[in-house]
CSV table of C-alpha atoms in Angstrom, one decimal:
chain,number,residue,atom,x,y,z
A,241,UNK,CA,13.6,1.9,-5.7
A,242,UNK,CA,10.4,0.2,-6.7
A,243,UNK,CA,7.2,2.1,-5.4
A,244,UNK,CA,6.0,-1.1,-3.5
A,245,UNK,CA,9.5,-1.3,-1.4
A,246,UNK,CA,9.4,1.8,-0.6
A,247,UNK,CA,5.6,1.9,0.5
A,248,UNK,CA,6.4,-0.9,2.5
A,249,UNK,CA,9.5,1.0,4.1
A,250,UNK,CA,7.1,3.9,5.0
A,251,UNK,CA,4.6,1.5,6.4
A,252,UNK,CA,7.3,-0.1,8.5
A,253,UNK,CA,8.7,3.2,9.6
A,254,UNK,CA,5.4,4.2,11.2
A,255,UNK,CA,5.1,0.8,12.5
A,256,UNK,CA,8.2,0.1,14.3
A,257,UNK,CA,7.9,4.2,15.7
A,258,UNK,CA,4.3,3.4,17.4
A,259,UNK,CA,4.4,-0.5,17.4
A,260,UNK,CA,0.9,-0.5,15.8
A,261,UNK,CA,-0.6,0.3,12.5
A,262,UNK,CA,-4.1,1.3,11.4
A,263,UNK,CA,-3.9,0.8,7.1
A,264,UNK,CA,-6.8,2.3,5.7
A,265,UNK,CA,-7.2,1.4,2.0
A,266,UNK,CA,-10.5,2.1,-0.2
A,267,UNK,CA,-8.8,1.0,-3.0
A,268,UNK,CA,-7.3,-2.3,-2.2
A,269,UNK,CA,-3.8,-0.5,-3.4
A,270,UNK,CA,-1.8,-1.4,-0.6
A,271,UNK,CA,-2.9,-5.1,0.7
A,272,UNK,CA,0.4,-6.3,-0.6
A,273,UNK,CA,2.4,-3.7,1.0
A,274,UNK,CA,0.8,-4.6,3.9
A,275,UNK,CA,1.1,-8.4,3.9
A,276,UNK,CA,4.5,-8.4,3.5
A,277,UNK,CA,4.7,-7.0,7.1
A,278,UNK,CA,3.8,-10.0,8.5
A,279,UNK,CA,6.1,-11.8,10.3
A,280,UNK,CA,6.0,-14.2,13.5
A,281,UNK,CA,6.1,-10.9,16.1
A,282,UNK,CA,3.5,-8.6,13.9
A,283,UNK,CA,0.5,-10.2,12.7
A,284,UNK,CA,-1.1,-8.2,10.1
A,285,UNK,CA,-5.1,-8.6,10.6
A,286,UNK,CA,-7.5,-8.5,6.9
A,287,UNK,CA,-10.4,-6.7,8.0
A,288,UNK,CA,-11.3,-7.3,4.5
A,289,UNK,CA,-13.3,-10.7,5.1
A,290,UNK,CA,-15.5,-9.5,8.6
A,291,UNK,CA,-15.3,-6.8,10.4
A,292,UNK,CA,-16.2,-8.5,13.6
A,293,UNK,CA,-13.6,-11.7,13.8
A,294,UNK,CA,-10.7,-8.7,12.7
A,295,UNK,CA,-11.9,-6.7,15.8
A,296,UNK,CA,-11.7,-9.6,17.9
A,297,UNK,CA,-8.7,-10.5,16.5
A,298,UNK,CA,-7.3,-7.0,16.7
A,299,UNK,CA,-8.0,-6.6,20.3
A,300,UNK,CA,-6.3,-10.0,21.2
A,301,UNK,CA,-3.5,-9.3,19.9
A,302,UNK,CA,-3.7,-5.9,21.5
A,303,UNK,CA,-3.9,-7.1,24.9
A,304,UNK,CA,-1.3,-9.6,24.1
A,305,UNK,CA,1.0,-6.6,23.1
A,306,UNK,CA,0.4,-5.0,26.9
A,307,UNK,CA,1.1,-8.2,28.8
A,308,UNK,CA,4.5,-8.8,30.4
A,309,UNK,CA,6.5,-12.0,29.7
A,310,UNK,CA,8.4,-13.7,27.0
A,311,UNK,CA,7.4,-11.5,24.1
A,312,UNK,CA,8.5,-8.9,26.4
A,313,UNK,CA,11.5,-10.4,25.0
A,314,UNK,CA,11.0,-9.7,21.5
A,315,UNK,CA,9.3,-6.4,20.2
A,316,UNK,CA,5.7,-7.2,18.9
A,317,UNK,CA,3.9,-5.4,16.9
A,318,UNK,CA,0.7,-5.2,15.1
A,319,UNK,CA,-0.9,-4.0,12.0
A,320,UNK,CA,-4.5,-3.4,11.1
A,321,UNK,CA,-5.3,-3.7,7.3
A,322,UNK,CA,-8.8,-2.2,6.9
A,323,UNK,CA,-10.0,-1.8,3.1
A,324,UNK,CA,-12.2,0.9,3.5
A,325,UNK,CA,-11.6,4.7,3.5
A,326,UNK,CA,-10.2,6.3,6.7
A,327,UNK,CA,-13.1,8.2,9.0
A,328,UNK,CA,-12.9,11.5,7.9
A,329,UNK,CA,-15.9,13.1,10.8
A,330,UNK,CA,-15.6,12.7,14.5
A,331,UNK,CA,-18.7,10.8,13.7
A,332,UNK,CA,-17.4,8.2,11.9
A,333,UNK,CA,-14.3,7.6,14.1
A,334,UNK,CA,-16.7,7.3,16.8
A,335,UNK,CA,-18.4,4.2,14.7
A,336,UNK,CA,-14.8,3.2,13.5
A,337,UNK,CA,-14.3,-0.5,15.2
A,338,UNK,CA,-10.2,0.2,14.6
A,339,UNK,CA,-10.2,3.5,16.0
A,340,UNK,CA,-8.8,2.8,19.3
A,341,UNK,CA,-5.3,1.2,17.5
A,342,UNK,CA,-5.1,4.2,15.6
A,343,UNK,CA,-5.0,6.4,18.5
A,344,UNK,CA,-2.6,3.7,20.1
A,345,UNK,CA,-0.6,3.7,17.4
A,346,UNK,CA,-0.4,5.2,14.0
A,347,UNK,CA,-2.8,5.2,11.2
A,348,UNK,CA,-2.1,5.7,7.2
A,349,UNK,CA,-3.1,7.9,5.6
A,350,UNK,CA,-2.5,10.4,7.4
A,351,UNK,CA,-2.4,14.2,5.4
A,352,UNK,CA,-1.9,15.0,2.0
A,353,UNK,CA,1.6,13.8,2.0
A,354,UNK,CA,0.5,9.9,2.1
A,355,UNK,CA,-1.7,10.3,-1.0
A,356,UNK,CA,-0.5,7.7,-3.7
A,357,UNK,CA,0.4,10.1,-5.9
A,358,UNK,CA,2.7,11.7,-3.4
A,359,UNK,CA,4.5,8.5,-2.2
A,360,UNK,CA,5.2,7.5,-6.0
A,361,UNK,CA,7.1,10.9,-5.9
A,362,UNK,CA,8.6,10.3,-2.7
A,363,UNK,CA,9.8,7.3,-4.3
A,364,UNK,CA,11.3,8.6,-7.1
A,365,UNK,CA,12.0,12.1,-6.7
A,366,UNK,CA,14.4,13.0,-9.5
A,367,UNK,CA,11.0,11.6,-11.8
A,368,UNK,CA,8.8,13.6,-10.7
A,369,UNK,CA,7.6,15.4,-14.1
A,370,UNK,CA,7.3,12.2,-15.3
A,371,UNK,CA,4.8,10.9,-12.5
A,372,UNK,CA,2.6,14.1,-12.4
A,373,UNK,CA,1.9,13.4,-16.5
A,374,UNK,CA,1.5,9.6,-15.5
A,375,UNK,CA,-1.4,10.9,-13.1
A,376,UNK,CA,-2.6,13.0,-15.4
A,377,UNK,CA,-4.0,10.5,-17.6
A,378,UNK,CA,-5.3,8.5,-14.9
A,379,UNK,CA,-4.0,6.7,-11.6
A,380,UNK,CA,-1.2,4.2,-12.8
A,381,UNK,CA,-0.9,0.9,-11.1
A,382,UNK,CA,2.7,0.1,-9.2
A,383,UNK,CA,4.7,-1.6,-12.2
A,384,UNK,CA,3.9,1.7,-14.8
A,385,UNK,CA,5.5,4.2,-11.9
A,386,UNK,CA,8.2,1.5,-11.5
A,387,UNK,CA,8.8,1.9,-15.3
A,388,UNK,CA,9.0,5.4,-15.3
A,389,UNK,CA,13.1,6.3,-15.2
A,390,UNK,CA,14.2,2.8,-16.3
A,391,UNK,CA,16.3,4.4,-18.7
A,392,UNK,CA,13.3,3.9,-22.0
A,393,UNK,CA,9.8,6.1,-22.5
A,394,UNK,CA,6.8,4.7,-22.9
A,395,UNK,CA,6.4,3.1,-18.7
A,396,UNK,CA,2.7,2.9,-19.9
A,397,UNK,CA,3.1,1.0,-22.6
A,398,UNK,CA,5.8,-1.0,-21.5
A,399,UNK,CA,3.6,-2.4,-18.8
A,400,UNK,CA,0.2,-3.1,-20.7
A,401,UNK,CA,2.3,-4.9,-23.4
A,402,UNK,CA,4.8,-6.7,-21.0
A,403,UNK,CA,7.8,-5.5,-22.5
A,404,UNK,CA,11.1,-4.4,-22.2
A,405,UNK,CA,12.2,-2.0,-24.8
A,406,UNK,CA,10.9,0.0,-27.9
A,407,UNK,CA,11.7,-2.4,-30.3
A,408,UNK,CA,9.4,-5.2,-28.2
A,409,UNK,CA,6.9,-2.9,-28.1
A,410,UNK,CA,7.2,-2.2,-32.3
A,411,UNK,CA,7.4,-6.0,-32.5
A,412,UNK,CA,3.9,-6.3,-30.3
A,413,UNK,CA,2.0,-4.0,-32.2
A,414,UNK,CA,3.4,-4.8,-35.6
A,415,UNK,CA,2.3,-8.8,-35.0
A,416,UNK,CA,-1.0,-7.6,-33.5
A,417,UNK,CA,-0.9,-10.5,-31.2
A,418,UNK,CA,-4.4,-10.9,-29.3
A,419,UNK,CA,-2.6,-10.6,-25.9
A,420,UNK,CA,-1.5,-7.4,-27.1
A,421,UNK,CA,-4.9,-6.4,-28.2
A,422,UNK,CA,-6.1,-7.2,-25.0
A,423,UNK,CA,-4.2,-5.4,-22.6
A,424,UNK,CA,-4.5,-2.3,-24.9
């Protein structure tokens, strides 16, 4: 299973349990995960642009999940998508603008068990050797953890070259090619 699918699945999990999400993301790792939650019953809010307009926003769609009526119907939801770390103090939750959907709902991260490092070997747990040395030399992005177990070595390499298989990657650094150069 690729890492982003199944980061998506988690996300979607918590989601449809609570019926709102609070993603918290210093990193900017997860916006695509995110995103592709969207749909016509769960807007997914970018508190990435201003703060303000996505608490407004937020709340809206908040109220508009507590009112009676047709979308009674159909099972709303909402997602929060803030790209700044999660309030670690009671101080800072109390200055949090998206605190009260995470108390509503469910927030991510939440524990040592949603760490990046930990999902990629959630994802693929019969790899997980293989992702603790990828860590090791530095947090890899989603395509190099998606490499790893695809039946060849090198995930690393195979994703800063974009290439396939040993002989490609020979091939690259034998032609020197100034893509090549580049990436590496």
């Amino acid at each position: 299973m690729r890492v982003r699918d199944f980061i998506r699945d988690q996300f979607k999990k918590r989601l449809d349990a609570a019926g709102c999400l609070v993603v918290y993301d210093r990193e900017g790792r997860y916006r695509e995960c995110v995103m592709a939650l969207a749909s016509e019953t769960c807007p997914v809010i970018d508190a990435g642009e201003s703060i303000i307009t996505a608490r407004e926003q937020a709340l809206n769609e908040w109220l508009r999940l507590a009112r009676p009526g047709k979308a009674a119907k159909q099972q709303r939801q909402l997602v929060v998508y803030v790209p700044a770390g999660k309030p670690e103090t009671d101080e800072d939750r109390c200055r949090d603008p998206f605190q009260i959907f995470g108390l509503g709902g469910n927030v991510f991260p939440e524990g040592d068990g949603d760490s990046y490092q930990a999902l990629c070997r959630r994802a693929k747990p019969d790899f997980a050797v293989q992702i603790e040395t990828l860590f090791q030399s530095g947090v890899p992005d989603f395509d190099t953890v998606d490499n790893v177990g695809a039946g060849k070595g090198w995930p690393r390499l195979r994703t800063l070259l974009g290439v396939e298989s040993a002989a490609e990657i020979l091939v690259a650094f034998q032609i020197g090619r100034a893509s090549c150069r580049e990436r590496v």
